[in-house]
Short mmCIF file of C-alpha atoms and ligand atoms in Angstrom, two decimals:
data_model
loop_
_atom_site.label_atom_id
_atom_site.label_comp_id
_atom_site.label_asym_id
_atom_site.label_seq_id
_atom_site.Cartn_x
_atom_site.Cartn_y
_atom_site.Cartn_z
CA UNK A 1 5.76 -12.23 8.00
CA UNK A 2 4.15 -9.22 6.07
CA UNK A 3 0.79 -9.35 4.87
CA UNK A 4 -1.78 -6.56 3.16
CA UNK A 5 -0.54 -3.11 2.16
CA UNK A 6 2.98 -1.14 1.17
CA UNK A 7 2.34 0.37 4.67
CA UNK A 8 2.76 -2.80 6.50
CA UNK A 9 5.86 -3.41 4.29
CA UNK A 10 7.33 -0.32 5.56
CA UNK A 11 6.29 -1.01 9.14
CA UNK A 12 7.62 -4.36 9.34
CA UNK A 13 10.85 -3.08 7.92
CA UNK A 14 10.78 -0.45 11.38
CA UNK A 15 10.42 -2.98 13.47
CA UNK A 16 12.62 -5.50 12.29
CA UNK A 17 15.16 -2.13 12.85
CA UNK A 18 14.04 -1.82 16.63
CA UNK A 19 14.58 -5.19 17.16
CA UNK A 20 18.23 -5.75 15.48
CA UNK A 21 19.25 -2.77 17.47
CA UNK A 22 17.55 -4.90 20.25
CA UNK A 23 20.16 -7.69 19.93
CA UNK A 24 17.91 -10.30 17.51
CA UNK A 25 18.95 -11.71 14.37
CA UNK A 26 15.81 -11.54 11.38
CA UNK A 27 15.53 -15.15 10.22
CA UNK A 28 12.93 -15.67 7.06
CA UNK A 29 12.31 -19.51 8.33
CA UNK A 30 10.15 -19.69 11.17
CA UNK A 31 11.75 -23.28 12.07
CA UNK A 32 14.84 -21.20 13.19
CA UNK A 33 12.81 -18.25 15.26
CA UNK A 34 12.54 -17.89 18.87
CA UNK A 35 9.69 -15.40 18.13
CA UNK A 36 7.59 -15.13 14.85
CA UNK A 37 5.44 -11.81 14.72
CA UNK A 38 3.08 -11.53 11.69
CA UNK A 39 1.98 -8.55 10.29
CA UNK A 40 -1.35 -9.04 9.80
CA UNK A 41 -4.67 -7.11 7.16
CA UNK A 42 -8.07 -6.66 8.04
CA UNK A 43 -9.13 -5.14 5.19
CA UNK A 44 -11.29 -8.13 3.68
CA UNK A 45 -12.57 -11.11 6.06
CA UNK A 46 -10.33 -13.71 3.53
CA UNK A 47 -7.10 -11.56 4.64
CA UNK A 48 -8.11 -12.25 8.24
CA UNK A 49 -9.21 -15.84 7.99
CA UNK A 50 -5.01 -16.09 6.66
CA UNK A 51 -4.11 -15.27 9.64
CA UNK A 52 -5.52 -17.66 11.84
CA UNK A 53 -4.63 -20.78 9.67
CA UNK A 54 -1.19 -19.26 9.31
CA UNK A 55 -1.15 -19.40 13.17
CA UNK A 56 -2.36 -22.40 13.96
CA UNK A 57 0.54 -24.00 11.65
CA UNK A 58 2.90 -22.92 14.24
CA UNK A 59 1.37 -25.15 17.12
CA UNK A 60 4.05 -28.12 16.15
CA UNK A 61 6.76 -25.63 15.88
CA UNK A 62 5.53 -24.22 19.56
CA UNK A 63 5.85 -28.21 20.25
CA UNK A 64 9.20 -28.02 19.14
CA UNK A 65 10.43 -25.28 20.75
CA UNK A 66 8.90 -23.94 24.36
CA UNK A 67 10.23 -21.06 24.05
CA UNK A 68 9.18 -19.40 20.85
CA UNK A 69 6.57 -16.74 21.25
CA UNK A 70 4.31 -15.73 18.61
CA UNK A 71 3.24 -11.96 17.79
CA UNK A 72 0.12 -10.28 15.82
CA UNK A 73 0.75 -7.01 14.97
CA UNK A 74 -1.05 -4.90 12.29
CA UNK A 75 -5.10 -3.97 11.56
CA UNK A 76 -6.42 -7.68 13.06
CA UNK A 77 -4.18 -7.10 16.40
CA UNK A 78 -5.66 -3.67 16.50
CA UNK A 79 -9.20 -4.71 15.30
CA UNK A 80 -9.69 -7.92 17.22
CA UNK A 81 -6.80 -7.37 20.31
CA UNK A 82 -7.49 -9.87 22.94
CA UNK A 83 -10.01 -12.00 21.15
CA UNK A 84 -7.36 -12.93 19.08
CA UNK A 85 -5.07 -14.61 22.15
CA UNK A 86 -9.12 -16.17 23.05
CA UNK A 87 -9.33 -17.40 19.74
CA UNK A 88 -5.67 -18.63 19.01
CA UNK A 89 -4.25 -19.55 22.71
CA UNK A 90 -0.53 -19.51 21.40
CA UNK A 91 -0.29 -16.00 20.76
CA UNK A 92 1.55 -14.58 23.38
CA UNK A 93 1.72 -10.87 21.97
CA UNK A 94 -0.49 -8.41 19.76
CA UNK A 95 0.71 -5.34 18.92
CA UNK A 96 -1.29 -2.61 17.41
CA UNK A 97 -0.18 -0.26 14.57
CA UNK A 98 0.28 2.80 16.66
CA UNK A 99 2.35 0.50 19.61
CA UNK A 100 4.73 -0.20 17.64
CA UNK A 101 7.79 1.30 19.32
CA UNK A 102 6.59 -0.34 22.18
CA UNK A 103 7.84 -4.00 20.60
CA UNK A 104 10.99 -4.21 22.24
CA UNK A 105 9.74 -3.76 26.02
CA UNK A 106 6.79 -5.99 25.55
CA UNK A 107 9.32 -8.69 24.29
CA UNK A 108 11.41 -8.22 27.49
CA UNK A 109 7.67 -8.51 29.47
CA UNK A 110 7.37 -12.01 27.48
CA UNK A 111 10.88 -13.07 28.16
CA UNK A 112 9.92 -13.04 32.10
CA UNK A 113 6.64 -15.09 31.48
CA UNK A 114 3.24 -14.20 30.95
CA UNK A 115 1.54 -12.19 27.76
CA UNK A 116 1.52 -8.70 26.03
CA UNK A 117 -0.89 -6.80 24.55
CA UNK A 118 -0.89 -3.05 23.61
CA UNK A 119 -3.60 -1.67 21.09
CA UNK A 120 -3.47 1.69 22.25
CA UNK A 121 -3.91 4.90 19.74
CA UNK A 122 -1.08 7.12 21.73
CA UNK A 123 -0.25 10.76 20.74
CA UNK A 124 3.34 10.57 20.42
CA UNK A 125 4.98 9.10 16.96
CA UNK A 126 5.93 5.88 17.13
CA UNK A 127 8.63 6.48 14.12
CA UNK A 128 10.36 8.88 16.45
CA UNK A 129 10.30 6.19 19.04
CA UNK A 130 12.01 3.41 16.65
CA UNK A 131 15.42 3.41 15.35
CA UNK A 132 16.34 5.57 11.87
CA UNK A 133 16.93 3.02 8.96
CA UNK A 134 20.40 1.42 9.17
CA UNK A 135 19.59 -1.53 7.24
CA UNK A 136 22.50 -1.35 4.85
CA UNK A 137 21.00 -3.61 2.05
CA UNK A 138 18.30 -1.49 1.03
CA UNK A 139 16.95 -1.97 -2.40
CA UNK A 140 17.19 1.28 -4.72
CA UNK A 141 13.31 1.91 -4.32
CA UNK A 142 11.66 2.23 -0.70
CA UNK A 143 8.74 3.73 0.99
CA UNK A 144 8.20 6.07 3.19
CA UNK A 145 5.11 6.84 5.51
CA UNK A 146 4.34 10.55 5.87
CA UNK A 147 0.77 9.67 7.01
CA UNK A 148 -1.09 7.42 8.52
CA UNK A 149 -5.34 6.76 9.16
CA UNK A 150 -8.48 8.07 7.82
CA UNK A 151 -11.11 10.02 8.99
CA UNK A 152 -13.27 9.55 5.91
CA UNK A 153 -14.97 6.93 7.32
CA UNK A 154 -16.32 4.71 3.82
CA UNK A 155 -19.37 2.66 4.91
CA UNK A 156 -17.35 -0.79 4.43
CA UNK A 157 -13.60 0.11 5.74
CA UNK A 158 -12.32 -0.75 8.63
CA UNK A 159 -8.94 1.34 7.85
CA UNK A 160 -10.44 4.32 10.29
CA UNK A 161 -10.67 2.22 13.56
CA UNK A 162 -7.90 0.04 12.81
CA UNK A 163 -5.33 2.70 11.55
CA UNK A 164 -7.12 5.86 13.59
CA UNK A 165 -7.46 9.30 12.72
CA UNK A 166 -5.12 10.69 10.35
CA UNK A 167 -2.21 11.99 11.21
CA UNK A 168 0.81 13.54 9.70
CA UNK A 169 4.49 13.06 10.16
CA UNK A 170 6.42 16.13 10.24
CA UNK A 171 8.26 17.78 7.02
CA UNK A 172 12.00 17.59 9.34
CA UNK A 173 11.57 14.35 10.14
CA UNK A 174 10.51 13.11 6.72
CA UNK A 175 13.15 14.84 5.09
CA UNK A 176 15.49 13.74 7.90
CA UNK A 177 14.40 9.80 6.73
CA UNK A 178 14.35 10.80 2.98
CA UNK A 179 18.36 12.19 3.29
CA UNK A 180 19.34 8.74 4.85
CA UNK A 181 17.76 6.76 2.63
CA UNK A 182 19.16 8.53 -0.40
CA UNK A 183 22.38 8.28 1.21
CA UNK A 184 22.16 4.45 1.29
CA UNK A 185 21.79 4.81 -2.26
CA UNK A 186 18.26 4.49 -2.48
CA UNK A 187 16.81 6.42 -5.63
CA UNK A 188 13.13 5.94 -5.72
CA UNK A 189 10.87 7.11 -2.69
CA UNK A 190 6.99 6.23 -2.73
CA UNK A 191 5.61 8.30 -0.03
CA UNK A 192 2.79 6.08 1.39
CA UNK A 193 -0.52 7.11 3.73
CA UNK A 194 -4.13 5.87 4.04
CA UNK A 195 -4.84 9.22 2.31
CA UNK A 196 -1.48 10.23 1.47
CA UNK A 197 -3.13 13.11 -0.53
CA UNK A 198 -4.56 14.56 2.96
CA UNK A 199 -1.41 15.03 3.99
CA UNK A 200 -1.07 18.13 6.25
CA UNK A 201 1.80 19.65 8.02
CA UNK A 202 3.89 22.79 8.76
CA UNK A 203 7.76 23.93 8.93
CA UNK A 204 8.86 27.17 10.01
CA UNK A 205 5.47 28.64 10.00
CA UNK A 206 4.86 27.63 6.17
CA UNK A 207 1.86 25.11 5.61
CA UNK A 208 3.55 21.19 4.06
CA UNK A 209 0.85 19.77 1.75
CA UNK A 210 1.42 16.72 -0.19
CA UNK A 211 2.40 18.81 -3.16
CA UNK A 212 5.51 21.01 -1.17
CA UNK A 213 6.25 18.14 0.71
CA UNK A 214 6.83 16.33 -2.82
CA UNK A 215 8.77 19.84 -4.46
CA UNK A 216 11.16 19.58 -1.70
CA UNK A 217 11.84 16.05 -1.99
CA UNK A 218 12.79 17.00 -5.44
CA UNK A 219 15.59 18.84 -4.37
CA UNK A 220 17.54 15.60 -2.79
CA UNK A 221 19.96 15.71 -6.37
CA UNK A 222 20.28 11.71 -5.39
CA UNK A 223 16.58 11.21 -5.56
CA UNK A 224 15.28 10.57 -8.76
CA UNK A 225 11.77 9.44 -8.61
CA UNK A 226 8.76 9.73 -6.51
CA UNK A 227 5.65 8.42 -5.94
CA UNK A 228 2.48 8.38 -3.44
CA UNK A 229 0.05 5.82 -3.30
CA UNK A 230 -3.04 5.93 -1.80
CA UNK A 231 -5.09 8.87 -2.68
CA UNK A 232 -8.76 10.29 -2.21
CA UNK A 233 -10.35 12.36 -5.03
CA UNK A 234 -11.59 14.93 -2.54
CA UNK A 235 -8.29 15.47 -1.62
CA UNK A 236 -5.81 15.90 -5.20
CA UNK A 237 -5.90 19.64 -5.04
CA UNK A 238 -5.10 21.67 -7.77
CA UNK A 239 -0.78 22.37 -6.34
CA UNK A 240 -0.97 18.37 -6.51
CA UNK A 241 -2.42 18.11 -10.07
CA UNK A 242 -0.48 20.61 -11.63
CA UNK A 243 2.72 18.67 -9.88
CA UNK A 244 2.39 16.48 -12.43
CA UNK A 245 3.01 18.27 -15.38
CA UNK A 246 5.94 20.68 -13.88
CA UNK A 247 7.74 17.56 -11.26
CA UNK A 248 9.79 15.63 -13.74
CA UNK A 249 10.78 13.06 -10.69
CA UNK A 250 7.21 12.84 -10.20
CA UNK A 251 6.79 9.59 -11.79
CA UNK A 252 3.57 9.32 -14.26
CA UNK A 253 1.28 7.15 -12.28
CA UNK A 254 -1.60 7.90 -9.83
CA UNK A 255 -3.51 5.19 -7.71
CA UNK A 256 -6.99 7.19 -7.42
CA UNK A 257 -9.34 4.65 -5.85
CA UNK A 258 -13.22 5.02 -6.81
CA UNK A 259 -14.84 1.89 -5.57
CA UNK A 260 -18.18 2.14 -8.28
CA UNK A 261 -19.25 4.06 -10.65
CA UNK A 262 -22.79 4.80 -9.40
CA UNK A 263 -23.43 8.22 -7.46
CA UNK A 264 -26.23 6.41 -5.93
CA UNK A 265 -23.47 3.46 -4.60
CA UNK A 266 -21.26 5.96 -4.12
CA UNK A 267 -23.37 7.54 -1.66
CA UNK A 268 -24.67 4.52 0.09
CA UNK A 269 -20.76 4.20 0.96
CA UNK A 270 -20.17 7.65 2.27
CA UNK A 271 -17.71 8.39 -0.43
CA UNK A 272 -18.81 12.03 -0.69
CA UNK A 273 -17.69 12.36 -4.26
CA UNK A 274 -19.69 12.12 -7.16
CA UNK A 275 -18.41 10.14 -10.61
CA UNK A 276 -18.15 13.20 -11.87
CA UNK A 277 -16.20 14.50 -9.57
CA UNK A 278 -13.55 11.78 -10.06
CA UNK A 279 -13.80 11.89 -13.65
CA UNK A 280 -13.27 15.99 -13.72
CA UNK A 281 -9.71 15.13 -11.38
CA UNK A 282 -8.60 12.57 -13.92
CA UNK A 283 -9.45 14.87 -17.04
CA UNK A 284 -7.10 17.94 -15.52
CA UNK A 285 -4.34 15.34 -14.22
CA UNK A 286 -4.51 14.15 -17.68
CA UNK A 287 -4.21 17.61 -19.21
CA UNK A 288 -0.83 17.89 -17.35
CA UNK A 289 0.56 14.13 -17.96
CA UNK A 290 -1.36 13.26 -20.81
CA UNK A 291 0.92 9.97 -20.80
CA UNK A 292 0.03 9.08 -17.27
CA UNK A 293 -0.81 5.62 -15.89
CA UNK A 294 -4.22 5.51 -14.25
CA UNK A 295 -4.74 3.13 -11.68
CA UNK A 296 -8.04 2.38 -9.17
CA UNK A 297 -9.44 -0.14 -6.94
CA UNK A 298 -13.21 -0.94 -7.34
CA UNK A 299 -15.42 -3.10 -5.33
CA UNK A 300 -18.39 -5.19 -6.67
CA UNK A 301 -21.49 -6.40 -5.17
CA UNK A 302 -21.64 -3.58 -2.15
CA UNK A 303 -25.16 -4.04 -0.51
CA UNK A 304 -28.25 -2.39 -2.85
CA UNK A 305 -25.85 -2.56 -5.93
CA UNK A 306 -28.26 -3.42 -8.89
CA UNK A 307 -27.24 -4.58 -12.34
CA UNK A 308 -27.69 -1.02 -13.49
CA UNK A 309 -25.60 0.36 -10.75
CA UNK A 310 -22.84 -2.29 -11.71
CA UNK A 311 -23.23 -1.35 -15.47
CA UNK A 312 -22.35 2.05 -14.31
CA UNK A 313 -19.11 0.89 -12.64
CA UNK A 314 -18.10 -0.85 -16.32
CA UNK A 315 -19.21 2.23 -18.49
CA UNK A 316 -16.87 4.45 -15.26
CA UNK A 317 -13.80 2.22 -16.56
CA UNK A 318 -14.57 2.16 -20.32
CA UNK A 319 -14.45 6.06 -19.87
CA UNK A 320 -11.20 6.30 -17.81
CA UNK A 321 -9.38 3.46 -19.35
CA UNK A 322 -7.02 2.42 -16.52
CA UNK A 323 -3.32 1.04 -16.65
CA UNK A 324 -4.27 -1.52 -14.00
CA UNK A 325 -6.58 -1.89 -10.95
CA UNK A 326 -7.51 -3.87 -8.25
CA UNK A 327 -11.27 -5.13 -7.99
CA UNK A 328 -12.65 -6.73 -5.08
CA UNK A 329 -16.02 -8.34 -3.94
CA UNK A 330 -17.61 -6.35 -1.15
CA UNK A 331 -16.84 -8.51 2.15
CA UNK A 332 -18.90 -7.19 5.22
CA UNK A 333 -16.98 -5.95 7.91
CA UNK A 334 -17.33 -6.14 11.51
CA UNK A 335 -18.19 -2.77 13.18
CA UNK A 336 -18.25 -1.10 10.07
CA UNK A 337 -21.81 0.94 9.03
CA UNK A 338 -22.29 -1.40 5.78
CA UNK A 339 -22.38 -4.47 8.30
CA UNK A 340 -25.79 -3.90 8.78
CA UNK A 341 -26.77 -3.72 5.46
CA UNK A 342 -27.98 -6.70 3.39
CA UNK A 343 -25.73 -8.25 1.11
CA UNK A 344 -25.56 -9.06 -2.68
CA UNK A 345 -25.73 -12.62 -3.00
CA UNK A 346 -22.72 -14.40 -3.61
CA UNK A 347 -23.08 -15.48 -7.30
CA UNK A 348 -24.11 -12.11 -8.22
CA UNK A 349 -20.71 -10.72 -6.76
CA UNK A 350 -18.47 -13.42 -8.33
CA UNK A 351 -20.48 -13.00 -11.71
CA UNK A 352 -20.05 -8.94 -12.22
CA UNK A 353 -16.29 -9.59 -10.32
CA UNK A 354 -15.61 -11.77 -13.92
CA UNK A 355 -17.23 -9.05 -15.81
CA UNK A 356 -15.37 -6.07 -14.09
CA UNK A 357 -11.84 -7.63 -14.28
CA UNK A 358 -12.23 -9.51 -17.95
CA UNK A 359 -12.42 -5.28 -18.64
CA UNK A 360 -9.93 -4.42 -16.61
CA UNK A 361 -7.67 -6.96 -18.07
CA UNK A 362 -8.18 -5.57 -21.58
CA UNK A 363 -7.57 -2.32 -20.96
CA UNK A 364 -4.45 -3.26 -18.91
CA UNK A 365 -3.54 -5.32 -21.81
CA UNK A 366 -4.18 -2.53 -24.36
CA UNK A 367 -1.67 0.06 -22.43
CA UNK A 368 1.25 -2.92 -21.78
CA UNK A 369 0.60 -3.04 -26.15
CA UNK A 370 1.28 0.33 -26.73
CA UNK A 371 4.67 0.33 -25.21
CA UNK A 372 6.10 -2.19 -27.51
CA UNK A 373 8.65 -0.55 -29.81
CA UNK A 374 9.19 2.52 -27.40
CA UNK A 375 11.75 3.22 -25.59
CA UNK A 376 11.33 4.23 -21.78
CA UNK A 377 13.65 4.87 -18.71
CA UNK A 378 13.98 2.26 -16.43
CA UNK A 379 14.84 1.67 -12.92
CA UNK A 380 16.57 -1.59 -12.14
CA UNK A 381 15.91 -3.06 -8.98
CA UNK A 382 17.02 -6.67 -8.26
CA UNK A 383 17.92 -9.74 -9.86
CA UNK A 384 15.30 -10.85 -12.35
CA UNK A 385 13.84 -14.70 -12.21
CA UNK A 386 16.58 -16.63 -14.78
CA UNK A 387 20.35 -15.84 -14.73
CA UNK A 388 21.79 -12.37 -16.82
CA UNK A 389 18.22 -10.89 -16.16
CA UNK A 390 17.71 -8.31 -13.67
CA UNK A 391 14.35 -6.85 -13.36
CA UNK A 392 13.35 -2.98 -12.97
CA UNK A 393 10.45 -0.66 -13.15
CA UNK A 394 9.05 1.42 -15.98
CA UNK A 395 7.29 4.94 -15.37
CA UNK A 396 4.65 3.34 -15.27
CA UNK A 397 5.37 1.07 -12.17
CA UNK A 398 5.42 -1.96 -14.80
CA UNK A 399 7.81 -4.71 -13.80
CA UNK A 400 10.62 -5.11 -16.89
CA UNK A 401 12.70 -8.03 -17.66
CA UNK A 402 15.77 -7.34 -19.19
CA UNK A 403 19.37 -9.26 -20.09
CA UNK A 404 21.77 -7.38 -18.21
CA UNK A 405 24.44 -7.57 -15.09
CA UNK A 406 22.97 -6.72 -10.98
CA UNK A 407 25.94 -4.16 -11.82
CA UNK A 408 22.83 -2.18 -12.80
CA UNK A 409 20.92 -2.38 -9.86
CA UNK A 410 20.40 1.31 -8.84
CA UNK A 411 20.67 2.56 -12.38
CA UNK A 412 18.14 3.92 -14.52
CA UNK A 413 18.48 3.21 -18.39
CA UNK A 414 16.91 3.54 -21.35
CA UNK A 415 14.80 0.24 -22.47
CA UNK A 416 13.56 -0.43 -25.73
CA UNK A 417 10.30 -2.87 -24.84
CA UNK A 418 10.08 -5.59 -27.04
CA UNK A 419 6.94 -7.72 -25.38
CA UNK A 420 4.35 -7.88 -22.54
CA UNK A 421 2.66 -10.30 -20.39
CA UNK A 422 -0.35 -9.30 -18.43
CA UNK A 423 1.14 -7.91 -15.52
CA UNK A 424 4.78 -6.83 -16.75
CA UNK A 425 7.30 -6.14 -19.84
CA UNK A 426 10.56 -7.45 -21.74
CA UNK A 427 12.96 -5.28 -23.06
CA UNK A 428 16.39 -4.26 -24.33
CA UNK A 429 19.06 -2.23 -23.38
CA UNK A 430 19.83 0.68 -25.22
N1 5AD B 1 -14.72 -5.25 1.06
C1 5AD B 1 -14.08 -5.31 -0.13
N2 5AD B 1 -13.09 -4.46 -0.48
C2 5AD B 1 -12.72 -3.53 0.42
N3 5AD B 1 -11.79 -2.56 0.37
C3 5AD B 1 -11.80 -1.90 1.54
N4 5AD B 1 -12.74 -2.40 2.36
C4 5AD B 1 -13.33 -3.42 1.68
C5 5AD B 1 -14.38 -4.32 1.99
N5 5AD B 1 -15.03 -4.28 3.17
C6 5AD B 1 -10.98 -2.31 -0.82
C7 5AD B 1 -11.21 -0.90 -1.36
C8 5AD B 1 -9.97 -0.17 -0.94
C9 5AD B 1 -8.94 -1.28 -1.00
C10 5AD B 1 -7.70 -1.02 -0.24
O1 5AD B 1 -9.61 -2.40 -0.47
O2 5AD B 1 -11.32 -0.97 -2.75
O3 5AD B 1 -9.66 0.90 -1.78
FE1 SF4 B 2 -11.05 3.17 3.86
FE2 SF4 B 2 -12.40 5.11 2.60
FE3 SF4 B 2 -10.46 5.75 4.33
FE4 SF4 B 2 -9.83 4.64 1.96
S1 SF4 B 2 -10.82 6.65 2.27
S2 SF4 B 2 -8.99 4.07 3.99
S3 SF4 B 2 -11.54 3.23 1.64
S4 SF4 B 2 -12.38 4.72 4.83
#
């Protein structure tokens, strides 16, 4: 069970691999499983807190069956590792991000009794270590990591102990994963990293940033879009920017996180950028793609935040107008710097959390609005929610319902949009 970020997706997805080619069968109902392994986020305390009801749920199943065995892997395993098995006595196995490849062997250390934990940060790749995707149902979108970690080091994150340092996978190997998933008919990569924009590597003595890395994808004739998600705005150099006005597969959307839009916030939370700063990347992507889709996350109520601060943050997003976003209340970390800080009170937080997303909502609704009419290539992906619909994705990333056969799945056509709800569109075939 997958919780938290596209990077846990794609991680679960590697070791459900290592553990077929192990000899198990994946089973989505946990009264079937001999072992359930969740996949756990840190990020917020409420993501954590999940975890530990979801787990204790499992005690009549345990009942039921002696022999299942229960895993945590992902941030809380790393974040929390033994405490956890303290905490939550019918865990019998936590698994850290980086130990991943290390799955199958620990299962075969459970099988003869006793527990297994492994949180260690090794230096080999653990993607090397677990098998290449076989899985021959993939969908025509997938990710792939080419990075992982964060050494920026944001007052409230916990994303640089729990993920580590960052590191980069290297250009053969990506392009080695990119090949076989194009050959399984995937069409659509989104290349995923903590800072995905910091991405740093070499090949034959040449340099890889983000922005070659992304050219040379280009040239897979089967791939036909790309995407990266998430970025910093220290790091969107100028090859990446102008990417976006000469990539065509480079699809029109950017996920640049700001978190407030008060330097003096912004500094209390180690961001080393400036609003400014931000707003001077999104002006020269926007020069290049004036069409482009502007996404962000923001978090209210981060400790010293003052109305005036928080007015900031609102006139930030009247300025940018964003696609969509994700808004959070600040939630106080364990470990992290902002810890010791003290907090915003609660009904402050919820209050300007209201106020942020009632104008994020607008502005999401006003860009959904302007589609209608247009017409706008679209990738279908699956089976939509009634029969005859299948569902795909815009440009944009917006989900679009459309009448049509799962013939189409894998194809990208042209869509006339004829309405929108808040979070996706309905449109015609051309
Ligand atoms: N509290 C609230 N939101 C947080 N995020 C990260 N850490 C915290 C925290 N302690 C948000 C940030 C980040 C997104 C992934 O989660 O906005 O960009
Ligand atoms: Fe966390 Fe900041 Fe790193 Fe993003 S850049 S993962 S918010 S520490």
């Amino acid at each position: 069970k997958t919780y938290g970020c596209q990077m846990n997706v794609y991680d679960s997805s590697r070791m459900s691999e290592a553990l077929v080619s192990e000899g198990f069968d994946i089973t989505e109902n946990t009264d079937d499983a001999d072992f359930i392994l969740l996949n756990t986020c840190h990020i917020r305390e409420k993501a954590a807190e999940k975890i530990y009801s979801e787990l204790g749920r499992y005690r009549v199943l345990k009942d039921k069956n002696p022999n299942l065995k229960i895993g945590v892997a992902g941030c809380v395993a790393q974040a929390e590792g033994e405490e956890i098995i303290k905490r939550q006595p019918l865990v019998d196995l936590v698994v850290g991000p980086q130990a991943y490849h290390r799955l199958p062997t620990m299962l075969k250390k459970l099988q003869e009794g006793g527990r297994s934990i492994d949180i260690e940060f090794p230096t080999e790749d653990k993607f090397l270590h677990l098998p290449k995707v076989n899985n021959k149902n993939l969908k025509p979108s997938a990710f792939l990591t080419i990075q992982e970690g964060c050494d920026k080091f944001c007052a409230f994150c916990v994303v640089p102990y729990t993920r580590g340092a960052e590191v980069s996978r290297s250009p053969n190997d990506l392009m080695d994963e990119a090949y076989s998933l194009t050959e399984k008919g995937v069409v659509e990569i989104t290349l995923l990293g903590q800072n995905v924009n910091a991405y740093l590597s070499q090949r034959n003595g040449s340099k890889w940033n983000l922005a070659k890395l992304i050219s040379e994808l280009a040239r897979i004739p089967e791939l036909k879009r790309i995407r990266f998600t998430t970025s910093h705005p220290n790091d969107m150099c100028d090859s990446l920017i102008d990417l976006f006005g000469s990539e065509t597969k480079l699809m029109p959307y950017l996920h640049l996180p700001v978190q407030s839009g008060s330097n003096k916030i912004l500094k209390a939370m180690n961001r080393r950028h400036t609003v400014a700063h931000y707003l001077g990347v999104l002006e020269r992507v926007r020069e290049r793609r004036p069409d482009i889709a502007i996404s962000g996350d923001f978090i209210v109520g981060f400790p010293g935040e003052s109305d005036t601060d928080f007015q900031e943050t609102i006139e930030l997003v009247e300025r940018v107008g964003y696609a969509q976003a994700y808004s959070f209340k600040y939630s106080s970390r364990p470990g992290t710097p902002a810890s010791d800080l003290e907090e915003v009170e609660e009904s402050i937080k919820s209050k300007r959390l209201l106020e942020l997303q009632a104008v994020l909502g607008e502005q999401q609704k006003k860009f959904q609005r302007k589609m209608i009419g247009n017409e706008y290539p679209v990738l279908i992906e699956k089976q939509g929610r009634e029969a005859g619909q299948v569902v795909g994705r815009s440009p944009y990333l917006q989900p679009v319902f459309i009448n049509g056969s799962t013939d189409l799945v894998g194809e990208i056509v042209s869509v006339r949009m004829k309405s929108y709800r808040t979070n996706s569109l309905e449109g015609e075939i051309l």
